[in-house]
Structure formats: structure tokens, C-alpha cells
Amino acid sequence: MRAAYLYFVAAAITVLATGGIAHAKRGEPAKVEPVVYEGVRYSAPNDDNLRGYLVAVDVATGKKLYEIDVYKTMVMDGLEADVQWVFIKNLEIKGDKLIVTDEKDRQYSVDLKTRTVRKIMRPIVRPPA
């Protein structure tokens, strides 16, 4: 009983001395340069914490054409949400595909004709035994 009381007192002193419980705060996601392909500008706004998505805008008119969800981010209870968010960090045109890279270096191929998304699977490289 005395040990529990001492633990509580020590924890209370720690919280008071540090100004409260620390909250994880990540910085702003990096600004992603848009890419233009066949008169359409593709950008990654990085303004939604739970999904990585693209916005397609007609370059000539400035009119928004559509959005494409590339991936969803699942947030687990019990962990700070902001440290679980994953944002898009790079866009690159390869052929008629838009390659999207997220902050965890996962890549997705977006077919710009059909607007379908496919995760690019990378081979698992294991060190030699």
C-alpha cells in the first residue's frame, strides 16, 4: 500500500514538473509538387489525416475534375493519432501512370486512364544467412 502511494506521489510530481502530460505532435507534412500530364494537374493536398488522395484539375480552365483516394490510414486506439498519420511525399509520372510515394516509402500506381490504384509490391530482401 505504501509503495503504491509513493508511486502515485512520484508520478504526480513528474507531471507537475514537466508541465503536464506530453502530447505527440508531428510537424506539417511536406509540400508535394504537383505534376501535369495531358493537360491535367495532379496534386496531393495532404489535408486529410486519414487518407492519401489526389486532386485532378484541368490546367486550361482551373476546374476540378475529380479526386482519387490512393490509400486510407487506420488509426489505432491507445496511440497518439498524429504519429500514425501518413502523408503523400512525392508524385511522379511514368508512362501513363502516376506513381505516388508516401512517407513510409510505400508506392502506388494510379492508372490515369481508368483511375484505378494499385499498390506496388516490392520484393522482400533478406540478408544472407
mmCIF file of N, CA and C in Angstrom:
data_model
loop_
_atom_site.group_PDB
_atom_site.id
_atom_site.type_symbol
_atom_site.label_atom_id
_atom_site.label_comp_id
_atom_site.label_asym_id
_atom_site.label_seq_id
_atom_site.Cartn_x
_atom_site.Cartn_y
_atom_site.Cartn_z
ATOM 1 N N MET A 1 0.831 -1.183 0.000
ATOM 2 C CA MET A 1 0.000 0.000 0.000
ATOM 3 C C MET A 1 0.876 1.247 0.000
ATOM 4 N N ARG A 2 1.902 1.270 0.820
ATOM 5 C CA ARG A 2 2.795 2.427 0.895
ATOM 6 C C ARG A 2 3.543 2.598 -0.430
ATOM 7 N N ALA A 3 3.932 1.501 -1.052
ATOM 8 C CA ALA A 3 4.646 1.580 -2.331
ATOM 9 C C ALA A 3 3.752 2.200 -3.402
ATOM 10 N N ALA A 4 2.468 1.832 -3.427
ATOM 11 C CA ALA A 4 1.528 2.386 -4.392
ATOM 12 C C ALA A 4 1.362 3.893 -4.175
ATOM 13 N N TYR A 5 1.302 4.285 -2.899
ATOM 14 C CA TYR A 5 1.155 5.712 -2.574
ATOM 15 C C TYR A 5 2.395 6.486 -3.035
ATOM 16 N N LEU A 6 3.574 5.941 -2.783
ATOM 17 C CA LEU A 6 4.806 6.607 -3.199
ATOM 18 C C LEU A 6 4.896 6.704 -4.721
ATOM 19 N N TYR A 7 4.441 5.660 -5.423
ATOM 20 C CA TYR A 7 4.430 5.674 -6.879
ATOM 21 C C TYR A 7 3.513 6.792 -7.378
ATOM 22 N N PHE A 8 2.322 6.903 -6.779
ATOM 23 C CA PHE A 8 1.367 7.940 -7.161
ATOM 24 C C PHE A 8 1.964 9.333 -6.936
ATOM 25 N N VAL A 9 2.591 9.537 -5.801
ATOM 26 C CA VAL A 9 3.193 10.835 -5.493
ATOM 27 C C VAL A 9 4.308 11.153 -6.493
ATOM 28 N N ALA A 10 5.137 10.176 -6.789
ATOM 29 C CA ALA A 10 6.233 10.389 -7.751
ATOM 30 C C ALA A 10 5.675 10.723 -9.129
ATOM 31 N N ALA A 11 4.622 10.039 -9.541
ATOM 32 C CA ALA A 11 4.014 10.306 -10.847
ATOM 33 C C ALA A 11 3.418 11.706 -10.866
ATOM 34 N N ALA A 12 2.740 12.100 -9.791
ATOM 35 C CA ALA A 12 2.141 13.432 -9.725
ATOM 36 C C ALA A 12 3.209 14.517 -9.797
ATOM 37 N N ILE A 13 4.309 14.324 -9.095
ATOM 38 C CA ILE A 13 5.403 15.305 -9.125
ATOM 39 C C ILE A 13 5.988 15.405 -10.534
ATOM 40 N N THR A 14 6.150 14.279 -11.197
ATOM 41 C CA THR A 14 6.688 14.270 -12.559
ATOM 42 C C THR A 14 5.785 15.045 -13.505
ATOM 43 N N VAL A 15 4.478 14.809 -13.416
ATOM 44 C CA VAL A 15 3.538 15.512 -14.293
ATOM 45 C C VAL A 15 3.584 17.011 -14.024
ATOM 46 N N LEU A 16 3.595 17.398 -12.768
ATOM 47 C CA LEU A 16 3.634 18.815 -12.433
ATOM 48 C C LEU A 16 4.941 19.468 -12.856
ATOM 49 N N ALA A 17 6.025 18.759 -12.688
ATOM 50 C CA ALA A 17 7.343 19.314 -13.013
ATOM 51 C C ALA A 17 7.540 19.477 -14.516
ATOM 52 N N THR A 18 6.897 18.635 -15.307
ATOM 53 C CA THR A 18 7.076 18.703 -16.759
ATOM 54 C C THR A 18 5.990 19.515 -17.440
ATOM 55 N N GLY A 19 5.103 20.090 -16.662
ATOM 56 C CA GLY A 19 4.063 20.919 -17.265
ATOM 57 C C GLY A 19 2.892 20.123 -17.778
ATOM 58 N N GLY A 20 2.746 18.917 -17.352
ATOM 59 C CA GLY A 20 1.614 18.095 -17.792
ATOM 60 C C GLY A 20 2.093 16.934 -18.631
ATOM 61 N N ILE A 21 1.159 16.209 -19.133
ATOM 62 C CA ILE A 21 1.472 15.044 -19.954
ATOM 63 C C ILE A 21 1.810 15.523 -21.357
ATOM 64 N N ALA A 22 2.888 15.016 -21.893
ATOM 65 C CA ALA A 22 3.313 15.414 -23.229
ATOM 66 C C ALA A 22 2.387 14.803 -24.274
ATOM 67 N N HIS A 23 2.123 15.563 -25.317
ATOM 68 C CA HIS A 23 1.318 15.079 -26.424
ATOM 69 C C HIS A 23 2.203 15.044 -27.662
ATOM 70 N N ALA A 24 2.135 13.931 -28.376
ATOM 71 C CA ALA A 24 2.920 13.817 -29.597
ATOM 72 C C ALA A 24 2.351 14.765 -30.636
ATOM 73 N N LYS A 25 3.181 15.546 -31.237
ATOM 74 C CA LYS A 25 2.760 16.454 -32.290
ATOM 75 C C LYS A 25 3.743 16.343 -33.435
ATOM 76 N N ARG A 26 3.239 15.964 -34.568
ATOM 77 C CA ARG A 26 4.104 15.878 -35.730
ATOM 78 C C ARG A 26 4.080 17.213 -36.445
ATOM 79 N N GLY A 27 5.084 17.460 -37.194
ATOM 80 C CA GLY A 27 5.127 18.685 -37.975
ATOM 81 C C GLY A 27 4.196 18.586 -39.164
ATOM 82 N N GLU A 28 4.104 19.670 -39.875
ATOM 83 C CA GLU A 28 3.291 19.694 -41.087
ATOM 84 C C GLU A 28 3.899 18.741 -42.120
ATOM 85 N N PRO A 29 3.057 18.102 -42.910
ATOM 86 C CA PRO A 29 3.603 17.250 -43.986
ATOM 87 C C PRO A 29 4.314 18.125 -45.020
ATOM 88 N N ALA A 30 5.248 17.527 -45.701
ATOM 89 C CA ALA A 30 5.987 18.255 -46.732
ATOM 90 C C ALA A 30 5.050 18.650 -47.865
ATOM 91 N N LYS A 31 5.330 19.800 -48.477
ATOM 92 C CA LYS A 31 4.548 20.223 -49.628
ATOM 93 C C LYS A 31 4.967 19.371 -50.819
ATOM 94 N N VAL A 32 3.990 18.806 -51.488
ATOM 95 C CA VAL A 32 4.246 17.934 -52.626
ATOM 96 C C VAL A 32 4.044 18.738 -53.904
ATOM 97 N N GLU A 33 5.049 18.721 -54.755
ATOM 98 C CA GLU A 33 4.941 19.435 -56.023
ATOM 99 C C GLU A 33 3.938 18.713 -56.927
ATOM 100 N N PRO A 34 2.978 19.449 -57.496
ATOM 101 C CA PRO A 34 2.028 18.808 -58.411
ATOM 102 C C PRO A 34 2.716 18.420 -59.714
ATOM 103 N N VAL A 35 2.089 17.510 -60.442
ATOM 104 C CA VAL A 35 2.595 17.116 -61.755
ATOM 105 C C VAL A 35 1.489 17.352 -62.780
ATOM 106 N N VAL A 36 1.889 17.653 -64.010
ATOM 107 C CA VAL A 36 0.937 17.891 -65.089
ATOM 108 C C VAL A 36 1.125 16.812 -66.139
ATOM 109 N N TYR A 37 0.014 16.234 -66.561
ATOM 110 C CA TYR A 37 0.035 15.188 -67.583
ATOM 111 C C TYR A 37 -1.194 15.367 -68.466
ATOM 112 N N GLU A 38 -0.970 15.543 -69.765
ATOM 113 C CA GLU A 38 -2.025 15.693 -70.761
ATOM 114 C C GLU A 38 -3.066 16.733 -70.344
ATOM 115 N N GLY A 39 -2.601 17.894 -69.904
ATOM 116 C CA GLY A 39 -3.485 18.997 -69.593
ATOM 117 C C GLY A 39 -4.189 18.925 -68.252
ATOM 118 N N VAL A 40 -3.807 17.960 -67.421
ATOM 119 C CA VAL A 40 -4.412 17.809 -66.093
ATOM 120 C C VAL A 40 -3.317 17.929 -65.037
ATOM 121 N N ARG A 41 -3.565 18.767 -64.027
ATOM 122 C CA ARG A 41 -2.622 18.905 -62.912
ATOM 123 C C ARG A 41 -3.096 18.008 -61.775
ATOM 124 N N TYR A 42 -2.189 17.148 -61.326
ATOM 125 C CA TYR A 42 -2.471 16.237 -60.215
ATOM 126 C C TYR A 42 -1.712 16.738 -58.988
ATOM 127 N N SER A 43 -2.444 16.901 -57.894
ATOM 128 C CA SER A 43 -1.814 17.368 -56.668
ATOM 129 C C SER A 43 -2.259 16.504 -55.498
ATOM 130 N N ALA A 44 -1.447 16.528 -54.445
ATOM 131 C CA ALA A 44 -1.739 15.810 -53.199
ATOM 132 C C ALA A 44 -1.877 16.857 -52.101
ATOM 133 N N PRO A 45 -3.101 17.243 -51.753
ATOM 134 C CA PRO A 45 -3.297 18.313 -50.775
ATOM 135 C C PRO A 45 -2.758 18.008 -49.376
ATOM 136 N N ASN A 46 -2.688 16.754 -48.983
ATOM 137 C CA ASN A 46 -2.215 16.362 -47.642
ATOM 138 C C ASN A 46 -2.957 17.117 -46.536
ATOM 139 N N ASP A 47 -4.260 17.261 -46.712
ATOM 140 C CA ASP A 47 -5.058 17.958 -45.713
ATOM 141 C C ASP A 47 -6.052 17.039 -44.989
ATOM 142 N N ASP A 48 -5.964 15.746 -45.259
ATOM 143 C CA ASP A 48 -6.845 14.773 -44.619
ATOM 144 C C ASP A 48 -5.960 13.753 -43.918
ATOM 145 N N ASN A 49 -6.095 13.657 -42.609
ATOM 146 C CA ASN A 49 -5.216 12.788 -41.829
ATOM 147 C C ASN A 49 -5.471 11.301 -42.045
ATOM 148 N N LEU A 50 -6.619 10.950 -42.570
ATOM 149 C CA LEU A 50 -6.995 9.545 -42.655
ATOM 150 C C LEU A 50 -6.980 8.971 -44.060
ATOM 151 N N ARG A 51 -6.545 9.757 -45.031
ATOM 152 C CA ARG A 51 -6.439 9.226 -46.393
ATOM 153 C C ARG A 51 -5.420 10.017 -47.190
ATOM 154 N N GLY A 52 -4.777 9.323 -48.089
ATOM 155 C CA GLY A 52 -3.917 9.963 -49.068
ATOM 156 C C GLY A 52 -4.708 10.023 -50.359
ATOM 157 N N TYR A 53 -4.868 11.208 -50.918
ATOM 158 C CA TYR A 53 -5.675 11.326 -52.127
ATOM 159 C C TYR A 53 -5.088 12.347 -53.077
ATOM 160 N N LEU A 54 -5.550 12.263 -54.315
ATOM 161 C CA LEU A 54 -5.114 13.164 -55.370
ATOM 162 C C LEU A 54 -6.285 14.004 -55.842
ATOM 163 N N VAL A 55 -5.995 15.203 -56.293
ATOM 164 C CA VAL A 55 -6.989 16.072 -56.908
ATOM 165 C C VAL A 55 -6.530 16.333 -58.340
ATOM 166 N N ALA A 56 -7.451 16.118 -59.281
ATOM 167 C CA ALA A 56 -7.168 16.367 -60.692
ATOM 168 C C ALA A 56 -7.878 17.643 -61.112
ATOM 169 N N VAL A 57 -7.102 18.585 -61.695
ATOM 170 C CA VAL A 57 -7.644 19.878 -62.110
ATOM 171 C C VAL A 57 -7.269 20.121 -63.566
ATOM 172 N N ASP A 58 -8.235 20.562 -64.371
ATOM 173 C CA ASP A 58 -7.983 20.926 -65.762
ATOM 174 C C ASP A 58 -7.107 22.177 -65.775
ATOM 175 N N VAL A 59 -5.943 22.087 -66.400
ATOM 176 C CA VAL A 59 -4.991 23.202 -66.404
ATOM 177 C C VAL A 59 -5.569 24.417 -67.128
ATOM 178 N N ALA A 60 -6.278 24.200 -68.226
ATOM 179 C CA ALA A 60 -6.797 25.315 -69.032
ATOM 180 C C ALA A 60 -7.898 26.092 -68.320
ATOM 181 N N THR A 61 -8.780 25.395 -67.622
ATOM 182 C CA THR A 61 -9.936 26.066 -67.013
ATOM 183 C C THR A 61 -9.806 26.268 -65.505
ATOM 184 N N GLY A 62 -8.916 25.502 -64.871
ATOM 185 C CA GLY A 62 -8.799 25.559 -63.416
ATOM 186 C C GLY A 62 -9.916 24.813 -62.713
ATOM 187 N N LYS A 63 -10.739 24.097 -63.471
ATOM 188 C CA LYS A 63 -11.883 23.373 -62.913
ATOM 189 C C LYS A 63 -11.432 22.024 -62.343
ATOM 190 N N LYS A 64 -11.904 21.741 -61.127
ATOM 191 C CA LYS A 64 -11.617 20.440 -60.506
ATOM 192 C C LYS A 64 -12.380 19.366 -61.277
ATOM 193 N N LEU A 65 -11.644 18.335 -61.684
ATOM 194 C CA LEU A 65 -12.249 17.254 -62.444
ATOM 195 C C LEU A 65 -12.711 16.108 -61.548
ATOM 196 N N TYR A 66 -11.829 15.692 -60.632
ATOM 197 C CA TYR A 66 -12.162 14.576 -59.746
ATOM 198 C C TYR A 66 -11.107 14.427 -58.669
ATOM 199 N N GLU A 67 -11.405 13.559 -57.704
ATOM 200 C CA GLU A 67 -10.456 13.144 -56.667
ATOM 201 C C GLU A 67 -10.282 11.638 -56.765
ATOM 202 N N ILE A 68 -9.105 11.175 -56.402
ATOM 203 C CA ILE A 68 -8.829 9.741 -56.349
ATOM 204 C C ILE A 68 -8.265 9.422 -54.971
ATOM 205 N N ASP A 69 -8.915 8.520 -54.242
ATOM 206 C CA ASP A 69 -8.343 8.017 -52.991
ATOM 207 C C ASP A 69 -7.255 7.015 -53.335
ATOM 208 N N VAL A 70 -6.057 7.239 -52.812
ATOM 209 C CA VAL A 70 -4.939 6.337 -53.081
ATOM 210 C C VAL A 70 -4.826 5.293 -51.970
ATOM 211 N N TYR A 71 -4.941 5.736 -50.717
ATOM 212 C CA TYR A 71 -4.889 4.814 -49.580
ATOM 213 C C TYR A 71 -5.614 5.431 -48.396
ATOM 214 N N LYS A 72 -5.938 4.581 -47.440
ATOM 215 C CA LYS A 72 -6.562 5.016 -46.184
ATOM 216 C C LYS A 72 -5.578 4.734 -45.059
ATOM 217 N N THR A 73 -5.608 5.574 -44.025
ATOM 218 C CA THR A 73 -4.765 5.372 -42.853
ATOM 219 C C THR A 73 -5.659 4.962 -41.694
ATOM 220 N N MET A 74 -5.399 3.794 -41.139
ATOM 221 C CA MET A 74 -6.146 3.320 -39.980
ATOM 222 C C MET A 74 -5.417 3.801 -38.730
ATOM 223 N N VAL A 75 -6.156 4.401 -37.811
ATOM 224 C CA VAL A 75 -5.573 4.899 -36.578
ATOM 225 C C VAL A 75 -5.977 3.971 -35.441
ATOM 226 N N MET A 76 -4.973 3.459 -34.708
ATOM 227 C CA MET A 76 -5.223 2.536 -33.609
ATOM 228 C C MET A 76 -5.489 3.299 -32.322
ATOM 229 N N ASP A 77 -6.461 2.821 -31.571
ATOM 230 C CA ASP A 77 -6.742 3.396 -30.262
ATOM 231 C C ASP A 77 -5.543 3.174 -29.345
ATOM 232 N N GLY A 78 -5.360 4.063 -28.420
ATOM 233 C CA GLY A 78 -4.295 3.915 -27.434
ATOM 234 C C GLY A 78 -2.981 4.546 -27.854
ATOM 235 N N LEU A 79 -2.874 4.965 -29.101
ATOM 236 C CA LEU A 79 -1.662 5.637 -29.591
ATOM 237 C C LEU A 79 -2.049 7.031 -30.067
ATOM 238 N N GLU A 80 -1.127 7.954 -29.960
ATOM 239 C CA GLU A 80 -1.395 9.301 -30.464
ATOM 240 C C GLU A 80 -1.733 9.208 -31.958
ATOM 241 N N ALA A 81 -2.833 9.803 -32.330
ATOM 242 C CA ALA A 81 -3.288 9.726 -33.720
ATOM 243 C C ALA A 81 -2.298 10.376 -34.680
ATOM 244 N N ASP A 82 -1.767 11.538 -34.303
ATOM 245 C CA ASP A 82 -0.927 12.277 -35.244
ATOM 246 C C ASP A 82 0.374 11.564 -35.594
ATOM 247 N N VAL A 83 0.872 10.714 -34.746
ATOM 248 C CA VAL A 83 2.092 9.990 -35.088
ATOM 249 C C VAL A 83 1.797 8.782 -35.978
ATOM 250 N N GLN A 84 0.524 8.490 -36.190
ATOM 251 C CA GLN A 84 0.129 7.392 -37.068
ATOM 252 C C GLN A 84 -0.232 7.870 -38.472
ATOM 253 N N TRP A 85 -0.443 9.167 -38.634
ATOM 254 C CA TRP A 85 -0.812 9.695 -39.940
ATOM 255 C C TRP A 85 0.327 9.492 -40.931
ATOM 256 N N VAL A 86 -0.033 9.196 -42.159
ATOM 257 C CA VAL A 86 0.950 9.015 -43.226
ATOM 258 C C VAL A 86 0.494 9.851 -44.415
ATOM 259 N N PHE A 87 1.362 10.729 -44.856
ATOM 260 C CA PHE A 87 1.025 11.633 -45.949
ATOM 261 C C PHE A 87 1.801 11.280 -47.215
ATOM 262 N N ILE A 88 1.305 11.746 -48.328
ATOM 263 C CA ILE A 88 1.989 11.581 -49.606
ATOM 264 C C ILE A 88 3.201 12.509 -49.613
ATOM 265 N N LYS A 89 4.334 11.998 -50.106
ATOM 266 C CA LYS A 89 5.535 12.839 -50.148
ATOM 267 C C LYS A 89 6.050 13.099 -51.567
ATOM 268 N N ASN A 90 5.580 12.318 -52.559
ATOM 269 C CA ASN A 90 6.094 12.535 -53.914
ATOM 270 C C ASN A 90 5.111 12.031 -54.963
ATOM 271 N N LEU A 91 5.049 12.750 -56.066
ATOM 272 C CA LEU A 91 4.266 12.351 -57.240
ATOM 273 C C LEU A 91 5.207 12.350 -58.435
ATOM 274 N N GLU A 92 5.043 11.334 -59.296
ATOM 275 C CA GLU A 92 5.921 11.227 -60.462
ATOM 276 C C GLU A 92 5.160 10.520 -61.584
ATOM 277 N N ILE A 93 5.252 11.056 -62.790
ATOM 278 C CA ILE A 93 4.629 10.424 -63.951
ATOM 279 C C ILE A 93 5.613 9.429 -64.556
ATOM 280 N N LYS A 94 5.131 8.205 -64.788
ATOM 281 C CA LYS A 94 5.904 7.178 -65.501
ATOM 282 C C LYS A 94 4.975 6.561 -66.533
ATOM 283 N N GLY A 95 5.215 6.889 -67.795
ATOM 284 C CA GLY A 95 4.308 6.429 -68.847
ATOM 285 C C GLY A 95 2.967 7.123 -68.670
ATOM 286 N N ASP A 96 1.885 6.333 -68.646
ATOM 287 C CA ASP A 96 0.561 6.918 -68.399
ATOM 288 C C ASP A 96 0.089 6.628 -66.979
ATOM 289 N N LYS A 97 1.052 6.382 -66.090
ATOM 290 C CA LYS A 97 0.750 6.106 -64.688
ATOM 291 C C LYS A 97 1.333 7.224 -63.820
ATOM 292 N N LEU A 98 0.649 7.473 -62.721
ATOM 293 C CA LEU A 98 1.141 8.415 -61.722
ATOM 294 C C LEU A 98 1.622 7.583 -60.547
ATOM 295 N N ILE A 99 2.892 7.706 -60.215
ATOM 296 C CA ILE A 99 3.461 6.963 -59.091
ATOM 297 C C ILE A 99 3.401 7.859 -57.858
ATOM 298 N N VAL A 100 2.739 7.352 -56.827
ATOM 299 C CA VAL A 100 2.561 8.080 -55.576
ATOM 300 C C VAL A 100 3.404 7.398 -54.514
ATOM 301 N N THR A 101 4.224 8.174 -53.818
ATOM 302 C CA THR A 101 5.052 7.641 -52.737
ATOM 303 C C THR A 101 4.621 8.301 -51.443
ATOM 304 N N ASP A 102 4.393 7.467 -50.405
ATOM 305 C CA ASP A 102 4.006 8.042 -49.112
ATOM 306 C C ASP A 102 5.224 8.161 -48.200
ATOM 307 N N GLU A 103 5.005 8.695 -47.004
ATOM 308 C CA GLU A 103 6.113 8.926 -46.071
ATOM 309 C C GLU A 103 6.781 7.654 -45.577
ATOM 310 N N LYS A 104 6.130 6.518 -45.739
ATOM 311 C CA LYS A 104 6.731 5.238 -45.349
ATOM 312 C C LYS A 104 7.398 4.564 -46.544
ATOM 313 N N ASP A 105 7.555 5.309 -47.628
ATOM 314 C CA ASP A 105 8.152 4.844 -48.879
ATOM 315 C C ASP A 105 7.359 3.729 -49.556
ATOM 316 N N ARG A 106 6.074 3.608 -49.229
ATOM 317 C CA ARG A 106 5.210 2.694 -49.978
ATOM 318 C C ARG A 106 4.832 3.410 -51.259
ATOM 319 N N GLN A 107 4.710 2.649 -52.336
ATOM 320 C CA GLN A 107 4.377 3.256 -53.617
ATOM 321 C C GLN A 107 3.086 2.675 -54.183
ATOM 322 N N TYR A 108 2.376 3.544 -54.896
ATOM 323 C CA TYR A 108 1.110 3.185 -55.520
ATOM 324 C C TYR A 108 1.140 3.670 -56.955
ATOM 325 N N SER A 109 0.589 2.859 -57.851
ATOM 326 C CA SER A 109 0.496 3.219 -59.254
ATOM 327 C C SER A 109 -0.958 3.591 -59.545
ATOM 328 N N VAL A 110 -1.163 4.796 -60.067
ATOM 329 C CA VAL A 110 -2.505 5.255 -60.412
ATOM 330 C C VAL A 110 -2.599 5.288 -61.933
ATOM 331 N N ASP A 111 -3.473 4.455 -62.494
ATOM 332 C CA ASP A 111 -3.710 4.462 -63.927
ATOM 333 C C ASP A 111 -4.579 5.681 -64.235
ATOM 334 N N LEU A 112 -4.030 6.628 -64.962
ATOM 335 C CA LEU A 112 -4.728 7.889 -65.188
ATOM 336 C C LEU A 112 -5.855 7.772 -66.214
ATOM 337 N N LYS A 113 -5.882 6.704 -66.967
ATOM 338 C CA LYS A 113 -6.980 6.485 -67.915
ATOM 339 C C LYS A 113 -8.198 5.878 -67.203
ATOM 340 N N THR A 114 -7.953 4.870 -66.359
ATOM 341 C CA THR A 114 -9.062 4.170 -65.694
ATOM 342 C C THR A 114 -9.292 4.655 -64.266
ATOM 343 N N ARG A 115 -8.348 5.447 -63.742
ATOM 344 C CA ARG A 115 -8.397 5.971 -62.370
ATOM 345 C C ARG A 115 -8.362 4.854 -61.316
ATOM 346 N N THR A 116 -7.703 3.774 -61.653
ATOM 347 C CA THR A 116 -7.561 2.684 -60.689
ATOM 348 C C THR A 116 -6.210 2.782 -59.997
ATOM 349 N N VAL A 117 -6.184 2.342 -58.750
ATOM 350 C CA VAL A 117 -4.978 2.410 -57.925
ATOM 351 C C VAL A 117 -4.512 0.990 -57.622
ATOM 352 N N ARG A 118 -3.200 0.795 -57.725
ATOM 353 C CA ARG A 118 -2.607 -0.498 -57.398
ATOM 354 C C ARG A 118 -1.371 -0.248 -56.551
ATOM 355 N N LYS A 119 -1.293 -0.954 -55.433
ATOM 356 C CA LYS A 119 -0.095 -0.829 -54.602
ATOM 357 C C LYS A 119 1.048 -1.553 -55.304
ATOM 358 N N ILE A 120 2.189 -0.916 -55.346
ATOM 359 C CA ILE A 120 3.369 -1.526 -55.954
ATOM 360 C C ILE A 120 4.045 -2.375 -54.894
ATOM 361 N N MET A 121 4.056 -3.661 -55.128
ATOM 362 C CA MET A 121 4.657 -4.582 -54.168
ATOM 363 C C MET A 121 6.144 -4.690 -54.469
ATOM 364 N N ARG A 122 6.927 -4.543 -53.446
ATOM 365 C CA ARG A 122 8.378 -4.650 -53.591
ATOM 366 C C ARG A 122 8.817 -6.002 -53.044
ATOM 367 N N PRO A 123 9.807 -6.609 -53.682
ATOM 368 C CA PRO A 123 10.282 -7.891 -53.160
ATOM 369 C C PRO A 123 10.918 -7.718 -51.777
ATOM 370 N N ILE A 124 10.733 -8.711 -50.958
ATOM 371 C CA ILE A 124 11.348 -8.692 -49.625
ATOM 372 C C ILE A 124 12.803 -9.104 -49.776
ATOM 373 N N VAL A 125 13.688 -8.252 -49.323
ATOM 374 C CA VAL A 125 15.116 -8.540 -49.414
ATOM 375 C C VAL A 125 15.596 -8.948 -48.028
ATOM 376 N N ARG A 126 16.070 -10.170 -47.938
ATOM 377 C CA ARG A 126 16.572 -10.675 -46.664
ATOM 378 C C ARG A 126 18.094 -10.766 -46.737
ATOM 379 N N PRO A 127 18.740 -10.431 -45.638
ATOM 380 C CA PRO A 127 20.206 -10.554 -45.637
ATOM 381 C C PRO A 127 20.601 -12.025 -45.723
ATOM 382 N N PRO A 128 21.752 -12.278 -46.335
ATOM 383 C CA PRO A 128 22.197 -13.671 -46.438
ATOM 384 C C PRO A 128 22.413 -14.283 -45.054
ATOM 385 N N ALA A 129 22.118 -15.558 -44.974
ATOM 386 C CA ALA A 129 22.247 -16.258 -43.686
ATOM 387 C C ALA A 129 23.673 -16.544 -43.340
#
